[in-house]
Amino acid sequence: MYSNDVTAWKLSVRDVLGLSDPGHGEWSRLRGFQFSSLARRAHYRPLLQMLYATLTLYLYHQEIHAVLLGIWFAALAYVLIRGWRIDMSLFDTDRRRITRDEVYRHATNSIYAAVLWTIPLVGFAPLGTELDQMTLFVCMAMSCVGPALFQTASPLGAVLFNMVAGFAAILGLVFMGQIELAIVTGGFIGMSVTGTLETARNQLYQKLYQEGMAEKAQVVSLLLKEFEENEADWLWQVDTNRRVRSVSPRFAFALGLEQQDANGKLLIELIAGKNWETGDFPSSLHDLAERLKNRENFSNLMVQVSIKGEQRWWELSGTPMRDEHGNFIGFRGVGSDVTAQRESSDKIAYLARYDTLTSLPNRLQLTEALGDALQYADQWRGKCALLMVDLDRFKSVNDSLGHMVGDKLLAQVSSRLQSLMGEGQMCGRLGGDEFAIVITDASDSAATAKLAQRVIEHLSEPYLVDNHTLYVGASVGSAVGPRDGRTVEELMRNADLALYRAKDEGGGSHFNFEPSLHAFAEERRKLEVSLRSALQRDEFILHYQPVVDANNDKIVSFEALVRWQSAEHGFISPAKFVPIAEDTRLIVPIGKWVLRRACEEARNWPDHVKVNVNVSPEQLLEPDFTDEVVAALAASGLAPQRLEIEVTESIFLRDASVARGALEQVMALGCSVALDDFGTGYSSLGYLRKLQFSTIKVDRTFVKGAAQNSAESLAIIRAVVAMAQSLNMTTTAEGAETEEEVALIRELGCDKIQGFYFGRPMAAADALRLFSAEERRRA
């Protein structure tokens, strides 16, 4: 594009001569503007120079031999005719690209002509009279002025001609002793060259301006054509009374009216719909009315209109019109229906701040609300709070019943959370099964704790999703600002630490942030680092707790329990390192080691004593689990019937089909399978008849409850015993610590008992000593 503002162009002498490109456009286009006019004046220069050459022949036909004059005249005529043909070939350069060769060929021809004129100026002039000399030099002066008048379209050739011919004239005058006249001639040549350059520069400016205006007109024409072809846009016009005039078909279509029906009516009345009668307009319509009243320009004004009862959005631009005397005569402008774009923009804005699954505020809006709450608390020296809420056992629902059921469950959770919110409280979803609650005014710490407890209670109630009754709990961690954090990031991090502590304690509880939690988190990180190398360092050992026959107190099996004696941290409780191992999936290699070592040490026990090995869901779902069992039995030489795999109900909340297949393969080997911690889950009852468990282990909580005469615990134990007997399974009661508890277990009909009353977990050597010498020899 060429600017029509000539002040934007700075053309140097080299630019005008065509020796460089000014940088605003292409070199060939600039030269094309110059050379395209040469063809119209191509005949003037050769005719004038031939006239001057003829006059020169007349002046010197007596002094110079006719043959020499003829040769000179013929050479000049050839060069002039050649120059004319070159000029005529450049007539279309304003429509095509001119080449540098064409420019230089034109300039070279001018040099040839100038060189030929040096012959009479230097060679002929001294031989003539003073009148002949004066006439010759006047002809030469006219030849130099001619390019300044007729050859400014090709300034390079004109300047070269003047300089060569002028230098020859000066040289001839010096030879003839006319020093003063030579100086005057030099000045004349300089003025001629300067005039040629300035004229050429002005012509080029004019060409550039014309080209810029032409391109601008073309762009405007294209824009108008595009506007007229775009059916989504229209022109509108109102008079001084703001009544619609000259209604175009497209504007009438946008109004939902015929042209004649719309013409002459108030613009606001046409687009206000039913609101016209009540005067209850959207704010955007009031804004439009004010601008029309005040006769103000406006551009891209978003206006909410009502067309045949349908709410739509228009984008209007308008300019006041005035007559030749400056009097206001109305408004004219353009408009377009942008309803689709507005709805799309609103949807994008909604998606940026709300969770699509639950319709709750998302992380972005929650962090903004928390930032505002911190600012409010700092301003009024109050407190705000952040509650992080995480669902317990949600992953099990997702894995067993699929993500669609999980999503529906999350929607119900969000509804329950929303119903608990009061003034100054906002709940939202951070992602996955994690939610957060922002409390603007948390001055009453008891109210915050009460809300956390209500969240846990409400979210722990049963859910009905697609005919499935689901149970998930909730854990809550809270942090109070600005005490526990002065920034959003700090407060969220500390609330998350409190939440992690709540989950680490078994879930279903609320923990406030405490500075010691940072140390707790750091300790956990260090334990994880050490745990990753514990197997290689041989830091794990197995302890065994006896399981006895309830009828005769004889040992029937030992449960293998892993212990960690860390070189860096000392003895680590399983309650600390097992959750870390499960979170990091280190439980899989640890579980393999436990299985192999338990089988090796059980090989030293009497043949009737089994070893019970706990298997985590992560380990059970490994594709090679059955192969690991076979390898452990083969390496130790332990009979399959002496190995009992213990699993918890949580395996059925993961991939139930894979878990069932793995357990069936283990049973096919001859191993038995026990269901541990029975009664603490919610989904394994259906599998009791599908899988032939050998033993059901009653959780210690029910044993403790029964010992305290809890009717519910007693009923559960009796029901489990009766069910096990009907399914040909045995029962083991866990957690027996007193003689009274042992007596009660026997009375309730359990087959086996495990607990501190009969022995705490012990080393393998201590377990071996429990058998008689004869049994050891027999073993």
Short mmCIF file of C-alpha atoms in Angstrom, two decimals, residues 373-715:
data_model
loop_
_atom_site.label_atom_id
_atom_site.label_comp_id
_atom_site.label_asym_id
_atom_site.label_seq_id
_atom_site.Cartn_x
_atom_site.Cartn_y
_atom_site.Cartn_z
CA ALA A 373 -11.93 -12.43 51.71
CA LEU A 374 -8.29 -11.97 52.74
CA GLN A 375 -8.40 -8.34 51.66
CA TYR A 376 -11.65 -7.80 53.60
CA ALA A 377 -10.21 -9.46 56.70
CA ASP A 378 -7.06 -7.34 56.48
CA GLN A 379 -9.08 -4.15 56.00
CA TRP A 380 -11.44 -4.75 58.93
CA ARG A 381 -8.97 -6.71 61.06
CA GLY A 382 -11.18 -9.76 60.94
CA LYS A 383 -10.77 -13.40 59.95
CA CYS A 384 -11.64 -15.45 56.91
CA ALA A 385 -11.45 -19.20 56.45
CA LEU A 386 -10.91 -21.79 53.76
CA LEU A 387 -12.30 -25.30 54.12
CA MET A 388 -10.88 -27.97 51.81
CA VAL A 389 -13.26 -30.91 51.39
CA ASP A 390 -12.23 -34.27 49.94
CA LEU A 391 -14.50 -37.27 49.46
CA ASP A 392 -13.53 -40.56 51.08
CA ARG A 393 -13.79 -43.74 48.96
CA PHE A 394 -14.88 -41.82 45.85
CA LYS A 395 -12.15 -43.44 43.73
CA SER A 396 -13.61 -46.84 44.56
CA VAL A 397 -17.00 -45.77 43.20
CA ASN A 398 -15.38 -44.39 40.06
CA ASP A 399 -13.34 -47.54 39.46
CA SER A 400 -16.13 -50.03 40.13
CA LEU A 401 -19.18 -48.31 38.62
CA GLY A 402 -17.61 -46.05 36.01
CA HIS A 403 -17.10 -42.35 35.54
CA MET A 404 -20.71 -41.63 34.56
CA VAL A 405 -21.94 -42.82 37.95
CA GLY A 406 -19.06 -40.94 39.58
CA ASP A 407 -20.05 -37.73 37.80
CA LYS A 408 -23.68 -38.09 38.93
CA LEU A 409 -22.48 -38.67 42.46
CA LEU A 410 -20.39 -35.50 42.31
CA ALA A 411 -23.44 -33.56 41.12
CA GLN A 412 -25.39 -34.76 44.17
CA VAL A 413 -22.48 -33.90 46.45
CA SER A 414 -22.38 -30.37 45.03
CA SER A 415 -26.13 -29.95 45.64
CA ARG A 416 -25.72 -30.97 49.28
CA LEU A 417 -22.78 -28.63 49.73
CA GLN A 418 -24.69 -25.75 48.15
CA SER A 419 -27.64 -26.31 50.49
CA LEU A 420 -25.34 -25.81 53.50
CA MET A 421 -24.05 -22.41 52.40
CA GLY A 422 -25.11 -19.31 54.25
CA GLU A 423 -24.45 -15.61 53.84
CA GLY A 424 -20.80 -14.82 53.16
CA GLN A 425 -20.02 -18.43 52.26
CA MET A 426 -19.13 -19.83 48.84
CA CYS A 427 -18.50 -23.44 47.90
CA GLY A 428 -16.87 -24.58 44.69
CA ARG A 429 -15.12 -27.48 43.05
CA LEU A 430 -11.35 -27.48 42.78
CA GLY A 431 -11.22 -30.60 40.61
CA GLY A 432 -11.80 -34.35 40.87
CA ASP A 433 -13.51 -35.10 44.19
CA GLU A 434 -12.02 -32.07 45.93
CA PHE A 435 -14.19 -29.10 46.92
CA ALA A 436 -13.55 -25.90 48.85
CA ILE A 437 -15.58 -23.45 50.93
CA VAL A 438 -14.61 -19.79 51.34
CA ILE A 439 -15.96 -18.07 54.46
CA THR A 440 -15.65 -14.29 54.29
CA ASP A 441 -16.27 -13.68 58.00
CA ALA A 442 -14.80 -16.44 60.19
CA SER A 443 -14.60 -14.49 63.43
CA ASP A 444 -16.62 -17.23 65.16
CA SER A 445 -14.30 -20.26 65.09
CA ALA A 446 -17.01 -22.45 66.62
CA ALA A 447 -19.31 -21.67 63.68
CA THR A 448 -16.58 -22.67 61.24
CA ALA A 449 -16.01 -25.97 63.03
CA LYS A 450 -19.77 -26.55 63.13
CA LEU A 451 -20.04 -25.99 59.38
CA ALA A 452 -17.17 -28.45 58.78
CA GLN A 453 -18.97 -31.08 60.89
CA ARG A 454 -22.24 -30.49 59.06
CA VAL A 455 -20.42 -30.96 55.73
CA ILE A 456 -19.00 -34.30 56.92
CA GLU A 457 -22.40 -35.49 58.19
CA HIS A 458 -24.40 -34.47 55.12
CA LEU A 459 -21.89 -35.83 52.63
CA SER A 460 -21.63 -39.13 54.50
CA GLU A 461 -25.34 -39.92 54.12
CA PRO A 462 -26.23 -42.57 51.47
CA TYR A 463 -26.60 -41.57 47.80
CA LEU A 464 -28.91 -43.20 45.27
CA VAL A 465 -27.38 -43.14 41.81
CA ASP A 466 -28.73 -45.29 38.95
CA ASN A 467 -30.28 -47.77 41.42
CA HIS A 468 -26.99 -48.02 43.33
CA THR A 469 -26.91 -47.08 47.00
CA LEU A 470 -23.51 -45.49 47.49
CA TYR A 471 -21.68 -44.50 50.64
CA VAL A 472 -18.84 -42.01 50.57
CA GLY A 473 -17.55 -39.97 53.44
CA ALA A 474 -15.81 -36.63 53.59
CA SER A 475 -12.68 -35.22 55.19
CA VAL A 476 -12.23 -31.52 55.87
CA GLY A 477 -9.11 -29.45 56.42
CA SER A 478 -9.37 -25.78 57.33
CA ALA A 479 -7.09 -22.76 57.53
CA VAL A 480 -7.91 -19.31 58.92
CA GLY A 481 -6.61 -16.16 57.33
CA PRO A 482 -4.60 -14.14 57.87
CA ARG A 483 -3.38 -16.18 60.87
CA ASP A 484 -2.57 -19.30 58.80
CA GLY A 485 -1.63 -17.46 55.62
CA ARG A 486 -1.65 -13.95 54.20
CA THR A 487 -1.81 -14.99 50.55
CA VAL A 488 -4.20 -17.19 48.62
CA GLU A 489 -1.46 -19.69 47.81
CA GLU A 490 -0.28 -19.94 51.42
CA LEU A 491 -3.79 -20.36 52.81
CA MET A 492 -4.68 -23.03 50.24
CA ARG A 493 -1.46 -24.92 50.91
CA ASN A 494 -2.04 -24.92 54.65
CA ALA A 495 -5.69 -25.96 54.33
CA ASP A 496 -4.52 -28.79 52.10
CA LEU A 497 -2.03 -29.90 54.76
CA ALA A 498 -4.84 -29.99 57.31
CA LEU A 499 -6.98 -31.99 54.89
CA TYR A 500 -4.19 -34.46 54.33
CA ARG A 501 -3.86 -34.92 58.07
CA ALA A 502 -7.62 -35.58 58.32
CA LYS A 503 -7.40 -38.24 55.63
CA ASP A 504 -4.27 -39.70 57.18
CA GLU A 505 -6.24 -40.25 60.37
CA GLY A 506 -8.70 -42.43 58.50
CA GLY A 507 -11.06 -39.83 56.99
CA GLY A 508 -14.45 -38.67 58.14
CA SER A 509 -12.94 -35.95 60.33
CA HIS A 510 -12.07 -32.25 60.40
CA PHE A 511 -8.62 -30.89 61.16
CA ASN A 512 -7.56 -27.28 61.64
CA PHE A 513 -4.20 -26.22 60.31
CA GLU A 514 -1.39 -26.18 62.83
CA PRO A 515 2.20 -25.08 62.21
CA SER A 516 3.32 -28.56 63.20
CA LEU A 517 1.65 -29.91 60.05
CA HIS A 518 4.53 -28.50 58.03
CA ALA A 519 6.85 -30.70 60.05
CA PHE A 520 4.43 -33.58 59.56
CA ALA A 521 4.46 -33.07 55.79
CA GLU A 522 8.25 -32.81 55.76
CA GLU A 523 8.50 -35.98 57.83
CA ARG A 524 6.25 -37.78 55.40
CA ARG A 525 8.39 -36.61 52.48
CA LYS A 526 11.55 -37.91 54.16
CA LEU A 527 9.84 -41.22 54.96
CA GLU A 528 8.85 -41.60 51.34
CA VAL A 529 12.44 -41.02 50.20
CA SER A 530 13.74 -43.61 52.67
CA LEU A 531 10.95 -46.05 51.84
CA ARG A 532 12.02 -46.14 48.20
CA SER A 533 15.37 -47.67 49.17
CA ALA A 534 14.24 -49.74 52.17
CA LEU A 535 13.96 -53.00 50.19
CA GLN A 536 17.44 -52.66 48.76
CA ARG A 537 18.78 -51.98 52.27
CA ASP A 538 16.96 -55.04 53.65
CA GLU A 539 15.25 -52.93 56.32
CA PHE A 540 11.94 -54.82 56.38
CA ILE A 541 11.24 -57.68 58.77
CA LEU A 542 8.18 -59.88 59.31
CA HIS A 543 6.43 -60.43 62.59
CA TYR A 544 3.80 -63.09 63.12
CA GLN A 545 0.66 -63.00 65.28
CA PRO A 546 -0.89 -66.36 66.21
CA VAL A 547 -4.47 -67.33 65.32
CA VAL A 548 -5.89 -70.07 67.59
CA ASP A 549 -8.76 -72.51 67.44
CA ALA A 550 -11.58 -71.15 69.63
CA ASN A 551 -12.35 -74.64 70.95
CA ASN A 552 -8.89 -75.84 72.11
CA ASP A 553 -6.63 -72.74 71.91
CA LYS A 554 -4.23 -74.53 69.55
CA ILE A 555 -2.41 -72.44 66.97
CA VAL A 556 -3.86 -72.93 63.48
CA SER A 557 -2.08 -70.12 61.65
CA PHE A 558 0.03 -66.98 61.89
CA GLU A 559 -0.74 -63.62 60.26
CA ALA A 560 2.39 -62.15 58.67
CA LEU A 561 2.80 -58.45 59.54
CA VAL A 562 5.51 -56.31 57.96
CA ARG A 563 7.68 -54.03 60.10
CA TRP A 564 10.19 -51.38 59.02
CA GLN A 565 13.39 -50.75 60.94
CA SER A 566 14.81 -47.75 59.09
CA ALA A 567 18.52 -46.98 59.34
CA GLU A 568 17.69 -43.26 59.22
CA HIS A 569 14.45 -43.02 61.19
CA GLY A 570 14.48 -46.07 63.46
CA PHE A 571 11.35 -48.18 63.91
CA ILE A 572 8.46 -46.89 61.77
CA SER A 573 4.89 -47.88 62.58
CA PRO A 574 2.94 -49.61 59.79
CA ALA A 575 0.24 -46.99 60.34
CA LYS A 576 2.77 -44.43 59.05
CA PHE A 577 4.54 -46.15 56.20
CA VAL A 578 1.79 -48.39 54.73
CA PRO A 579 -0.38 -45.41 53.58
CA ILE A 580 2.72 -43.86 52.00
CA ALA A 581 3.52 -47.14 50.26
CA GLU A 582 -0.04 -47.38 48.94
CA ASP A 583 -0.03 -43.78 47.69
CA THR A 584 3.29 -44.29 45.88
CA ARG A 585 2.53 -47.87 44.73
CA LEU A 586 5.63 -49.06 46.59
CA ILE A 587 3.21 -51.46 48.25
CA VAL A 588 3.48 -53.71 45.18
CA PRO A 589 7.23 -54.60 45.48
CA ILE A 590 6.93 -54.63 49.29
CA GLY A 591 3.98 -57.01 49.02
CA LYS A 592 5.96 -59.36 46.76
CA TRP A 593 8.79 -59.45 49.30
CA VAL A 594 6.35 -60.18 52.15
CA LEU A 595 4.76 -63.05 50.22
CA ARG A 596 8.10 -64.73 49.46
CA ARG A 597 9.57 -64.28 52.96
CA ALA A 598 6.39 -65.49 54.71
CA CYS A 599 6.32 -68.66 52.61
CA GLU A 600 10.01 -69.31 53.34
CA GLU A 601 9.60 -68.98 57.10
CA ALA A 602 6.27 -70.87 57.23
CA ARG A 603 8.10 -73.85 55.73
CA ASN A 604 9.70 -74.33 59.22
CA TRP A 605 6.33 -74.65 61.00
CA PRO A 606 4.23 -77.80 61.55
CA ASP A 607 2.28 -78.94 58.53
CA HIS A 608 -1.11 -78.01 59.95
CA VAL A 609 -0.19 -74.37 60.60
CA LYS A 610 -0.98 -71.88 57.85
CA VAL A 611 0.46 -68.47 57.14
CA ASN A 612 -1.90 -65.55 56.40
CA VAL A 613 -0.51 -62.92 54.04
CA ASN A 614 -2.27 -59.57 53.52
CA VAL A 615 -2.52 -58.48 49.89
CA SER A 616 -3.30 -54.86 48.97
CA PRO A 617 -5.70 -53.99 46.13
CA GLU A 618 -2.79 -52.55 44.11
CA GLN A 619 -0.90 -55.83 44.38
CA LEU A 620 -3.95 -57.98 43.65
CA LEU A 621 -4.76 -56.05 40.47
CA GLU A 622 -1.25 -56.58 39.06
CA PRO A 623 -1.43 -58.80 35.93
CA ASP A 624 1.28 -61.16 37.26
CA PHE A 625 -0.12 -61.59 40.79
CA THR A 626 -0.91 -65.30 40.33
CA ASP A 627 2.55 -65.88 38.89
CA GLU A 628 4.08 -64.27 41.99
CA VAL A 629 2.11 -66.63 44.25
CA VAL A 630 3.28 -69.66 42.24
CA ALA A 631 6.89 -68.43 42.34
CA ALA A 632 6.78 -67.89 46.13
CA LEU A 633 5.36 -71.37 46.72
CA ALA A 634 7.85 -72.99 44.36
CA ALA A 635 10.86 -71.21 45.85
CA SER A 636 9.93 -72.07 49.44
CA GLY A 637 8.47 -75.52 48.87
CA LEU A 638 5.40 -74.58 50.94
CA ALA A 639 2.24 -76.50 50.16
CA PRO A 640 -0.47 -74.26 48.60
CA GLN A 641 -2.97 -75.41 51.23
CA ARG A 642 -0.84 -73.73 53.92
CA LEU A 643 -1.03 -70.27 52.33
CA GLU A 644 -4.07 -68.09 53.03
CA ILE A 645 -4.39 -64.79 51.18
CA GLU A 646 -6.14 -62.05 53.13
CA VAL A 647 -7.95 -59.27 51.25
CA THR A 648 -10.15 -56.41 52.40
CA GLU A 649 -13.53 -55.40 51.06
CA SER A 650 -11.94 -52.45 49.25
CA ILE A 651 -10.77 -54.75 46.43
CA PHE A 652 -14.37 -54.96 45.23
CA LEU A 653 -14.57 -51.18 44.99
CA ARG A 654 -11.77 -51.11 42.43
CA ASP A 655 -11.83 -53.40 39.39
CA ALA A 656 -14.11 -56.11 40.76
CA SER A 657 -13.86 -58.44 37.76
CA VAL A 658 -10.04 -58.45 37.78
CA ALA A 659 -9.96 -58.97 41.55
CA ARG A 660 -12.40 -61.86 41.35
CA GLY A 661 -10.42 -63.48 38.51
CA ALA A 662 -7.14 -63.24 40.42
CA LEU A 663 -8.63 -64.75 43.59
CA GLU A 664 -10.25 -67.60 41.66
CA GLN A 665 -6.85 -68.45 40.14
CA VAL A 666 -5.25 -68.46 43.59
CA MET A 667 -8.01 -70.75 44.90
CA ALA A 668 -7.43 -73.06 41.92
CA LEU A 669 -3.84 -73.48 43.11
CA GLY A 670 -5.16 -74.83 46.42
CA CYS A 671 -4.64 -71.68 48.48
CA SER A 672 -7.43 -70.31 50.67
CA VAL A 673 -8.72 -66.72 50.75
CA ALA A 674 -9.89 -64.82 53.83
CA LEU A 675 -11.99 -61.65 53.83
CA ASP A 676 -10.44 -59.25 56.34
CA ASP A 677 -12.11 -56.38 58.25
CA PHE A 678 -15.56 -57.63 57.29
CA GLY A 679 -18.40 -55.21 58.03
CA THR A 680 -16.46 -51.97 57.55
CA GLY A 681 -17.23 -51.70 53.82
CA TYR A 682 -20.38 -51.53 51.76
CA SER A 683 -20.15 -53.62 48.67
CA SER A 684 -18.84 -57.15 49.33
CA LEU A 685 -22.00 -58.97 50.43
CA GLY A 686 -22.80 -59.97 46.88
CA TYR A 687 -19.37 -61.53 46.44
CA LEU A 688 -19.65 -63.83 49.46
CA ARG A 689 -21.73 -66.22 47.39
CA LYS A 690 -19.74 -65.68 44.19
CA LEU A 691 -16.33 -66.33 45.77
CA GLN A 692 -15.71 -69.30 48.06
CA PHE A 693 -13.88 -67.52 50.88
CA SER A 694 -12.43 -69.86 53.48
CA THR A 695 -12.65 -67.40 56.35
CA ILE A 696 -14.46 -64.20 57.28
CA LYS A 697 -12.56 -62.05 59.78
CA VAL A 698 -14.75 -59.97 62.09
CA ASP A 699 -13.25 -56.53 62.62
CA ARG A 700 -11.95 -55.62 66.09
CA THR A 701 -14.40 -52.70 66.38
CA PHE A 702 -17.32 -55.13 66.57
CA VAL A 703 -15.48 -57.27 69.12
CA LYS A 704 -14.88 -54.21 71.32
CA GLY A 705 -18.50 -53.15 70.89
CA ALA A 706 -19.80 -56.58 71.82
CA ALA A 707 -17.63 -56.62 74.94
CA GLN A 708 -19.31 -53.34 75.94
CA ASN A 709 -22.77 -54.91 75.40
CA SER A 710 -23.45 -52.96 72.20
CA ALA A 711 -26.62 -54.51 70.77
CA GLU A 712 -25.63 -53.51 67.26
CA SER A 713 -22.17 -55.14 67.49
CA LEU A 714 -23.62 -58.32 69.03
CA ALA A 715 -26.23 -58.55 66.28
#
